[in-house]
Amino acid sequence: MASDLVAKAKEAFIDDHFELAVDLYSQAILINPSDADLFSDRSQANIKLKNFTEAVSDANKAIELDPTNPKPYLRKGTACFNLEEYQTAKAAFEAGASLVPDDTRFIEGIKKCEKCIAEENGELQTQSMDSVPADVAPKDVKEVNNVSSELATRTPAKPKYRHEFYQKPEEAVVTIFAKGTPAENVSVNFGEQILSVTIDIPGEEAYIFQPRLFGKIIPANCRYAVLSTKIEIRLAKVEPIHWTSLEYSNNNLVVRSSNVSSGNQRPMYPSSKPTKDWDKLEAQVKKEEKDEKLDGDAALNKFFRDIYQDADEDTRRAMRKSFVESNGTVLSTNWKEVGSKEVEGTAPDGMELRKWEY
């Protein structure tokens, strides 16, 4: 029962067994994936483990399921603060404060974010942001201190899929090699200095890649594409600087580009190895994929994949619905034709379609 798992998870959390708590909450989520509190509580356990990227993902899911619950906004703000996503953290704290205006944890979080934002902008403020009002109850003081202690260090994400990146002065291109992943199972979000990629395939553990980037990006100008062999993500840089790595670290050096006007300038690759012509290699791979000769079912499957990949949403819905309802005997691309009725299966010539009884 999910309730038993939740009770054990809460007990583990109280005993500071945070990894066990995360595992128990994960089992409960498999049973009840629409419970916002489960994602919120797992987010809190991940914060204790300093798994801040996972905590942000859980908090976002909890907010999606129940936007009126203030707890996920507190979790998201705390995790984003640790990732030095101060603008995003402040927005989360402000959203939570709008739901519970008297909760001092949100007020404290907003003040800390404003201080860090001012420091980033070269406007260091001298006033202390750590004081607690005298009229705050002891319980609230403890909760505020807990939030303050959790706004600490960050840890980088550990992606499971292999990934690479190259760059131009105005953008960085990230490639995640997730072959054959359906586009509907891929979610990509962009923050001011964070990239969030989620691959959620039914029956498998969700893959999350959420690094803090070397430099800031323009979310509105970023884009991605899910291809047959990879996921290609293009990040629009705020400044024309050379990224010595994809992910931020305290040891990174910033190299500003002297020429940003040329949109056709060759990409720069952060590597000590001899320079490779990546444009040529990419073109060669695309040509090989296009010219690949397949036979039988493999050729037919590739044909259908190409249709699905280039289709609009209505066409994809029609293909999924017709294929599932007909038990794999019909594949339609016309949503107007199949959207309003059940698609019946059609047996090949000389064969009879039968329904199995369980």
Tab-separated table of C-alpha atoms in Angstrom:
chain	number	residue	atom	x	y	z
A	1	MET	CA	0.000	0.000	0.000
A	2	ALA	CA	1.208	3.517	-0.827
A	3	SER	CA	0.199	4.750	2.633
A	4	ASP	CA	2.509	2.216	4.292
A	5	LEU	CA	5.415	3.281	2.099
A	6	VAL	CA	4.774	6.940	2.881
A	7	ALA	CA	4.714	6.256	6.626
A	8	LYS	CA	8.030	4.409	6.380
A	9	ALA	CA	9.503	7.182	4.222
A	10	LYS	CA	8.543	9.858	6.760
A	11	GLU	CA	10.052	7.781	9.541
A	12	ALA	CA	13.274	7.341	7.546
A	13	PHE	CA	13.429	11.082	6.893
A	14	ILE	CA	13.038	11.887	10.587
A	15	ASP	CA	15.871	9.434	11.348
A	16	ASP	CA	18.090	11.193	8.760
A	17	HIS	CA	18.017	8.166	6.441
A	18	PHE	CA	17.441	10.357	3.414
A	19	GLU	CA	18.488	7.860	0.728
A	20	LEU	CA	16.022	5.330	2.114
A	21	ALA	CA	13.343	8.022	2.209
A	22	VAL	CA	13.921	8.827	-1.461
A	23	ASP	CA	13.674	5.147	-2.366
A	24	LEU	CA	10.430	4.668	-0.414
A	25	TYR	CA	8.860	7.797	-1.869
A	26	SER	CA	9.839	6.574	-5.356
A	27	GLN	CA	8.029	3.276	-4.716
A	28	ALA	CA	4.956	5.151	-3.500
A	29	ILE	CA	5.010	7.357	-6.616
A	30	LEU	CA	4.918	4.277	-8.840
A	31	ILE	CA	1.675	3.311	-7.086
A	32	ASN	CA	0.181	6.797	-7.003
A	33	PRO	CA	1.885	9.017	-9.633
A	34	SER	CA	-0.699	11.803	-9.312
A	35	ASP	CA	-0.020	12.594	-5.635
A	36	ALA	CA	1.674	16.014	-5.482
A	37	ASP	CA	2.697	15.561	-1.839
A	38	LEU	CA	4.825	12.524	-2.725
A	39	PHE	CA	6.874	14.513	-5.226
A	40	SER	CA	7.143	17.438	-2.794
A	41	ASP	CA	8.361	15.184	0.017
A	42	ARG	CA	10.843	13.391	-2.233
A	43	SER	CA	12.111	16.803	-3.327
A	44	GLN	CA	12.815	17.658	0.316
A	45	ALA	CA	14.700	14.391	0.822
A	46	ASN	CA	16.774	15.090	-2.310
A	47	ILE	CA	17.631	18.536	-0.937
A	48	LYS	CA	18.973	16.883	2.200
A	49	LEU	CA	21.136	14.670	-0.027
A	50	LYS	CA	22.220	17.763	-1.995
A	51	ASN	CA	20.656	16.256	-5.129
A	52	PHE	CA	19.416	19.697	-6.088
A	53	THR	CA	18.707	19.011	-9.751
A	54	GLU	CA	16.475	16.058	-8.843
A	55	ALA	CA	14.828	18.208	-6.177
A	56	VAL	CA	13.925	20.862	-8.764
A	57	SER	CA	12.435	18.212	-11.046
A	58	ASP	CA	10.307	16.772	-8.230
A	59	ALA	CA	9.167	20.224	-7.122
A	60	ASN	CA	8.149	21.142	-10.685
A	61	LYS	CA	6.089	17.950	-10.928
A	62	ALA	CA	4.406	18.664	-7.591
A	63	ILE	CA	3.551	22.202	-8.715
A	64	GLU	CA	2.137	20.842	-11.957
A	65	LEU	CA	-0.096	18.428	-10.036
A	66	ASP	CA	-1.199	20.940	-7.366
A	67	PRO	CA	-0.272	24.601	-7.973
A	68	THR	CA	-2.091	25.673	-4.770
A	69	ASN	CA	0.277	23.796	-2.451
A	70	PRO	CA	2.987	26.159	-1.122
A	71	LYS	CA	5.468	23.436	-0.117
A	72	PRO	CA	6.774	22.615	-3.637
A	73	TYR	CA	7.552	26.312	-4.221
A	74	LEU	CA	9.689	26.293	-1.077
A	75	ARG	CA	11.493	23.135	-2.256
A	76	LYS	CA	12.056	24.576	-5.729
A	77	GLY	CA	13.299	27.894	-4.383
A	78	THR	CA	15.726	26.194	-2.005
A	79	ALA	CA	17.119	23.858	-4.684
A	80	CYS	CA	17.434	26.592	-7.312
A	81	PHE	CA	19.222	28.822	-4.799
A	82	ASN	CA	21.822	26.087	-4.285
A	83	LEU	CA	22.219	25.876	-8.050
A	84	GLU	CA	22.767	29.667	-8.022
A	85	GLU	CA	19.635	30.136	-10.116
A	86	TYR	CA	18.721	33.177	-8.053
A	87	GLN	CA	16.098	34.658	-10.371
A	88	THR	CA	14.308	31.325	-10.664
A	89	ALA	CA	14.592	30.733	-6.918
A	90	LYS	CA	13.183	34.177	-6.164
A	91	ALA	CA	10.230	33.580	-8.493
A	92	ALA	CA	9.488	30.285	-6.710
A	93	PHE	CA	9.672	31.926	-3.261
A	94	GLU	CA	7.424	34.762	-4.433
A	95	ALA	CA	4.869	32.296	-5.806
A	96	GLY	CA	4.835	30.480	-2.456
A	97	ALA	CA	4.584	33.743	-0.532
A	98	SER	CA	1.500	34.697	-2.545
A	99	LEU	CA	-0.191	31.559	-1.193
A	100	VAL	CA	0.938	31.993	2.432
A	101	PRO	CA	1.964	35.659	2.891
A	102	ASP	CA	2.822	35.239	6.582
A	103	ASP	CA	5.246	32.339	6.132
A	104	THR	CA	8.653	33.753	7.056
A	105	ARG	CA	10.504	31.006	5.172
A	106	PHE	CA	9.466	32.515	1.853
A	107	ILE	CA	10.282	36.048	3.024
A	108	GLU	CA	13.743	34.895	4.133
A	109	GLY	CA	14.326	33.118	0.831
A	110	ILE	CA	13.318	36.187	-1.202
A	111	LYS	CA	15.712	38.397	0.766
A	112	LYS	CA	18.627	36.014	0.255
A	113	CYS	CA	17.910	35.842	-3.488
A	114	GLU	CA	17.734	39.632	-3.763
A	115	LYS	CA	21.091	39.928	-1.996
A	116	CYS	CA	22.754	37.440	-4.365
A	117	ILE	CA	21.184	39.070	-7.430
A	118	ALA	CA	22.492	42.448	-6.265
A	119	GLU	CA	25.962	40.953	-5.780
A	120	GLU	CA	25.865	39.502	-9.268
A	121	ASN	CA	24.948	42.931	-10.627
A	122	GLY	CA	27.777	44.588	-8.695
A	123	GLU	CA	25.408	46.155	-6.185
A	124	LEU	CA	26.611	44.520	-2.969
A	125	GLN	CA	24.328	45.465	-0.134
A	126	THR	CA	25.706	45.906	3.358
A	127	GLN	CA	22.633	45.118	5.370
A	128	SER	CA	22.387	41.658	6.909
A	129	MET	CA	19.869	39.267	5.399
A	130	ASP	CA	20.166	36.747	8.188
A	131	SER	CA	18.229	38.473	10.981
A	132	VAL	CA	14.943	36.998	12.142
A	133	PRO	CA	12.091	39.275	13.330
A	134	ALA	CA	11.616	39.260	17.108
A	135	ASP	CA	7.960	38.319	16.843
A	136	VAL	CA	8.659	35.071	14.959
A	137	ALA	CA	7.619	31.995	16.911
A	138	PRO	CA	10.309	29.446	17.914
A	139	LYS	CA	8.898	26.893	15.479
A	140	ASP	CA	9.149	29.416	12.632
A	141	VAL	CA	12.693	30.316	13.673
A	142	LYS	CA	13.660	26.651	13.420
A	143	GLU	CA	12.077	26.355	9.986
A	144	VAL	CA	13.812	29.537	8.798
A	145	ASN	CA	17.144	28.204	10.042
A	146	ASN	CA	16.499	24.925	8.243
A	147	VAL	CA	15.915	26.804	4.984
A	148	SER	CA	19.045	28.886	5.556
A	149	SER	CA	21.181	25.812	6.231
A	150	GLU	CA	19.900	24.143	3.097
A	151	LEU	CA	20.856	27.140	0.924
A	152	ALA	CA	24.402	25.850	0.783
A	153	THR	CA	26.528	24.069	-1.792
A	154	ARG	CA	25.637	22.468	-5.093
A	155	THR	CA	26.567	19.205	-6.783
A	156	PRO	CA	26.730	18.604	-10.544
A	157	ALA	CA	24.286	16.275	-12.258
A	158	LYS	CA	25.496	12.872	-13.379
A	159	PRO	CA	23.955	12.178	-16.784
A	160	LYS	CA	23.434	8.531	-17.747
A	161	TYR	CA	23.388	9.040	-21.522
A	162	ARG	CA	26.586	10.061	-23.259
A	163	HIS	CA	26.589	13.695	-24.274
A	164	GLU	CA	28.890	16.095	-26.088
A	165	PHE	CA	28.850	19.783	-26.944
A	166	TYR	CA	30.420	22.235	-29.343
A	167	GLN	CA	29.971	25.985	-29.641
A	168	LYS	CA	29.962	29.157	-31.682
A	169	PRO	CA	30.331	32.649	-30.214
A	170	GLU	CA	26.568	33.058	-30.046
A	171	GLU	CA	25.435	29.537	-29.104
A	172	ALA	CA	26.382	26.178	-27.621
A	173	VAL	CA	25.032	22.941	-29.091
A	174	VAL	CA	24.501	19.969	-26.770
A	175	THR	CA	24.000	16.479	-28.173
A	176	ILE	CA	22.543	13.680	-26.029
A	177	PHE	CA	22.912	10.272	-27.646
A	178	ALA	CA	19.529	8.701	-26.842
A	179	LYS	CA	18.868	6.604	-29.917
A	180	GLY	CA	15.282	5.783	-30.842
A	181	THR	CA	13.680	7.885	-28.095
A	182	PRO	CA	10.094	8.971	-28.941
A	183	ALA	CA	9.697	12.753	-29.024
A	184	GLU	CA	6.651	12.644	-26.758
A	185	ASN	CA	8.795	11.127	-23.987
A	186	VAL	CA	11.330	13.962	-24.055
A	187	SER	CA	10.958	17.193	-22.069
A	188	VAL	CA	13.505	20.022	-22.325
A	189	ASN	CA	13.334	23.225	-20.276
A	190	PHE	CA	15.667	26.212	-20.163
A	191	GLY	CA	16.519	28.415	-17.156
A	192	GLU	CA	18.752	31.470	-16.929
A	193	GLN	CA	21.811	29.244	-16.404
A	194	ILE	CA	20.411	25.741	-16.279
A	195	LEU	CA	19.413	23.115	-18.801
A	196	SER	CA	16.822	20.525	-17.781
A	197	VAL	CA	16.319	17.395	-19.886
A	198	THR	CA	13.934	14.609	-18.868
A	199	ILE	CA	13.417	11.346	-20.755
A	200	ASP	CA	10.444	9.518	-19.266
A	201	ILE	CA	9.739	6.222	-21.024
A	202	PRO	CA	6.913	4.101	-19.552
A	203	GLY	CA	8.226	1.120	-17.624
A	204	GLU	CA	11.690	2.628	-17.202
A	205	GLU	CA	13.239	4.891	-14.586
A	206	ALA	CA	13.086	8.519	-15.710
A	207	TYR	CA	16.412	9.968	-16.903
A	208	ILE	CA	17.173	13.523	-15.764
A	209	PHE	CA	20.073	15.627	-17.018
A	210	GLN	CA	20.066	19.055	-15.362
A	211	PRO	CA	23.492	20.743	-15.324
A	212	ARG	CA	24.261	24.279	-14.277
A	213	LEU	CA	25.741	25.753	-17.440
A	214	PHE	CA	29.106	27.491	-17.841
A	215	GLY	CA	27.391	30.760	-18.764
A	216	LYS	CA	23.951	32.317	-18.873
A	217	ILE	CA	21.571	31.701	-21.767
A	218	ILE	CA	18.481	33.304	-23.303
A	219	PRO	CA	15.684	30.747	-22.680
A	220	ALA	CA	13.314	32.243	-25.264
A	221	ASN	CA	15.914	31.775	-28.033
A	222	CYS	CA	16.893	28.214	-27.123
A	223	ARG	CA	15.480	25.240	-29.018
A	224	TYR	CA	15.838	21.481	-29.376
A	225	ALA	CA	15.055	18.644	-31.774
A	226	VAL	CA	14.538	14.929	-31.129
A	227	LEU	CA	16.179	12.980	-33.964
A	228	SER	CA	16.340	9.258	-34.654
A	229	THR	CA	19.779	8.833	-33.087
A	230	LYS	CA	20.099	11.788	-30.694
A	231	ILE	CA	18.596	14.843	-29.029
A	232	GLU	CA	20.123	18.086	-30.291
A	233	ILE	CA	19.804	21.161	-28.055
A	234	ARG	CA	20.850	24.675	-29.087
A	235	LEU	CA	21.560	27.138	-26.269
A	236	ALA	CA	21.570	30.869	-27.072
A	237	LYS	CA	24.334	32.578	-25.085
A	238	VAL	CA	23.775	35.885	-23.284
A	239	GLU	CA	27.412	36.862	-23.838
A	240	PRO	CA	29.770	35.871	-26.691
A	241	ILE	CA	32.198	34.111	-24.395
A	242	HIS	CA	34.074	30.882	-24.996
A	243	TRP	CA	32.832	28.100	-22.692
A	244	THR	CA	35.772	25.979	-21.593
A	245	SER	CA	33.259	23.306	-20.507
A	246	LEU	CA	29.528	22.722	-20.643
A	247	GLU	CA	29.035	22.791	-16.874
A	248	TYR	CA	30.003	25.540	-14.475
A	249	SER	CA	32.765	25.116	-11.923
A	250	ASN	CA	34.730	27.530	-9.764
A	251	ASN	CA	37.859	26.812	-11.800
A	252	ASN	CA	36.373	27.819	-15.148
A	253	LEU	CA	38.055	30.676	-17.000
A	254	VAL	CA	36.013	33.101	-19.091
A	255	VAL	CA	37.383	33.948	-22.533
A	256	ARG	CA	35.551	36.674	-24.388
A	257	SER	CA	35.240	36.457	-28.137
A	258	SER	CA	36.765	39.301	-30.141
A	259	ASN	CA	34.434	38.825	-33.089
A	260	VAL	CA	30.742	38.025	-32.710
A	261	SER	CA	29.344	39.440	-35.926
A	262	SER	CA	29.934	36.427	-38.137
A	263	GLY	CA	27.058	33.983	-38.005
A	264	ASN	CA	29.002	31.525	-40.200
A	265	GLN	CA	32.107	31.348	-38.020
A	266	ARG	CA	33.285	27.809	-37.460
A	267	PRO	CA	32.421	26.273	-34.055
A	268	MET	CA	35.047	26.292	-31.307
A	269	TYR	CA	35.635	23.023	-29.517
A	270	PRO	CA	37.029	22.971	-25.953
A	271	SER	CA	39.610	20.237	-26.296
A	272	SER	CA	43.361	19.702	-26.032
A	273	LYS	CA	43.236	17.161	-28.857
A	274	PRO	CA	43.895	18.031	-32.532
A	275	THR	CA	41.008	19.961	-34.078
A	276	LYS	CA	38.432	17.917	-35.963
A	277	ASP	CA	36.106	19.133	-38.692
A	278	TRP	CA	32.887	18.494	-36.768
A	279	ASP	CA	30.705	20.072	-39.466
A	280	LYS	CA	32.036	17.540	-41.945
A	281	LEU	CA	31.536	14.644	-39.507
A	282	GLU	CA	27.984	15.728	-38.745
A	283	ALA	CA	27.153	16.024	-42.439
A	284	GLN	CA	28.652	12.576	-43.034
A	285	VAL	CA	26.549	11.009	-40.250
A	286	LYS	CA	23.370	12.602	-41.605
A	287	LYS	CA	24.202	11.370	-45.110
A	288	GLU	CA	24.830	7.836	-43.834
A	289	GLU	CA	21.509	7.865	-41.966
A	290	LYS	CA	19.713	9.068	-45.083
A	291	ASP	CA	21.418	6.599	-47.439
A	292	GLU	CA	21.206	3.627	-45.076
A	293	LYS	CA	19.825	0.609	-46.934
A	294	LEU	CA	17.455	-1.528	-44.936
A	295	ASP	CA	15.424	-4.581	-45.895
A	296	GLY	CA	12.112	-6.069	-44.817
A	297	ASP	CA	10.597	-4.972	-41.510
A	298	ALA	CA	13.557	-2.736	-40.678
A	299	ALA	CA	12.992	-0.668	-43.832
A	300	LEU	CA	9.261	-0.471	-43.138
A	301	ASN	CA	9.812	0.565	-39.527
A	302	LYS	CA	12.283	3.254	-40.600
A	303	PHE	CA	9.745	4.522	-43.141
A	304	PHE	CA	7.073	4.866	-40.449
A	305	ARG	CA	9.540	6.479	-38.008
A	306	ASP	CA	10.451	9.095	-40.602
A	307	ILE	CA	6.787	9.869	-41.193
A	308	TYR	CA	6.133	10.181	-37.451
A	309	GLN	CA	9.210	12.326	-36.824
A	310	ASP	CA	8.287	14.924	-39.471
A	311	ALA	CA	4.529	14.885	-38.788
A	312	ASP	CA	2.433	17.488	-36.977
A	313	GLU	CA	0.689	16.694	-33.682
A	314	ASP	CA	-2.664	15.687	-35.265
A	315	THR	CA	-0.923	13.250	-37.590
A	316	ARG	CA	0.991	11.705	-34.697
A	317	ARG	CA	-2.204	11.348	-32.653
A	318	ALA	CA	-3.887	9.646	-35.595
A	319	MET	CA	-0.975	7.224	-36.037
A	320	ARG	CA	-0.885	6.302	-32.325
A	321	LYS	CA	-4.659	5.900	-31.990
A	322	SER	CA	-5.148	3.843	-35.150
A	323	PHE	CA	-2.214	1.559	-34.430
A	324	VAL	CA	-3.242	0.825	-30.819
A	325	GLU	CA	-6.989	0.390	-31.398
A	326	SER	CA	-6.499	-1.837	-34.449
A	327	ASN	CA	-3.980	-4.073	-32.672
A	328	GLY	CA	-1.258	-3.020	-35.079
A	329	THR	CA	-3.162	-3.733	-38.306
A	330	VAL	CA	-4.052	-0.145	-39.277
A	331	LEU	CA	-1.872	2.977	-39.382
A	332	SER	CA	-3.712	6.169	-40.337
A	333	THR	CA	-2.388	9.715	-40.621
A	334	ASN	CA	-5.834	11.337	-40.855
A	335	TRP	CA	-6.979	12.534	-37.433
A	336	LYS	CA	-10.336	13.788	-38.768
A	337	GLU	CA	-11.069	10.268	-39.961
A	338	VAL	CA	-10.030	8.291	-36.870
A	339	GLY	CA	-10.371	10.839	-34.085
A	340	SER	CA	-14.123	10.492	-33.601
A	341	LYS	CA	-14.487	6.721	-33.821
A	342	GLU	CA	-12.825	3.512	-32.776
A	343	VAL	CA	-10.496	2.025	-35.382
A	344	GLU	CA	-11.303	-1.592	-36.161
A	345	GLY	CA	-8.588	-4.085	-36.978
A	346	THR	CA	-8.202	-5.399	-40.519
A	347	ALA	CA	-6.711	-8.833	-41.145
A	348	PRO	CA	-4.370	-9.418	-44.125
A	349	ASP	CA	-5.730	-11.298	-47.140
A	350	GLY	CA	-6.277	-14.973	-46.425
A	351	MET	CA	-6.254	-14.495	-42.659
A	352	GLU	CA	-8.946	-14.066	-40.038
A	353	LEU	CA	-8.906	-11.487	-37.239
A	354	ARG	CA	-9.799	-12.954	-33.856
A	355	LYS	CA	-10.131	-11.406	-30.426
A	356	TRP	CA	-8.489	-13.169	-27.570
A	357	GLU	CA	-10.499	-13.748	-24.446
A	358	TYR	CA	-8.729	-13.484	-21.074
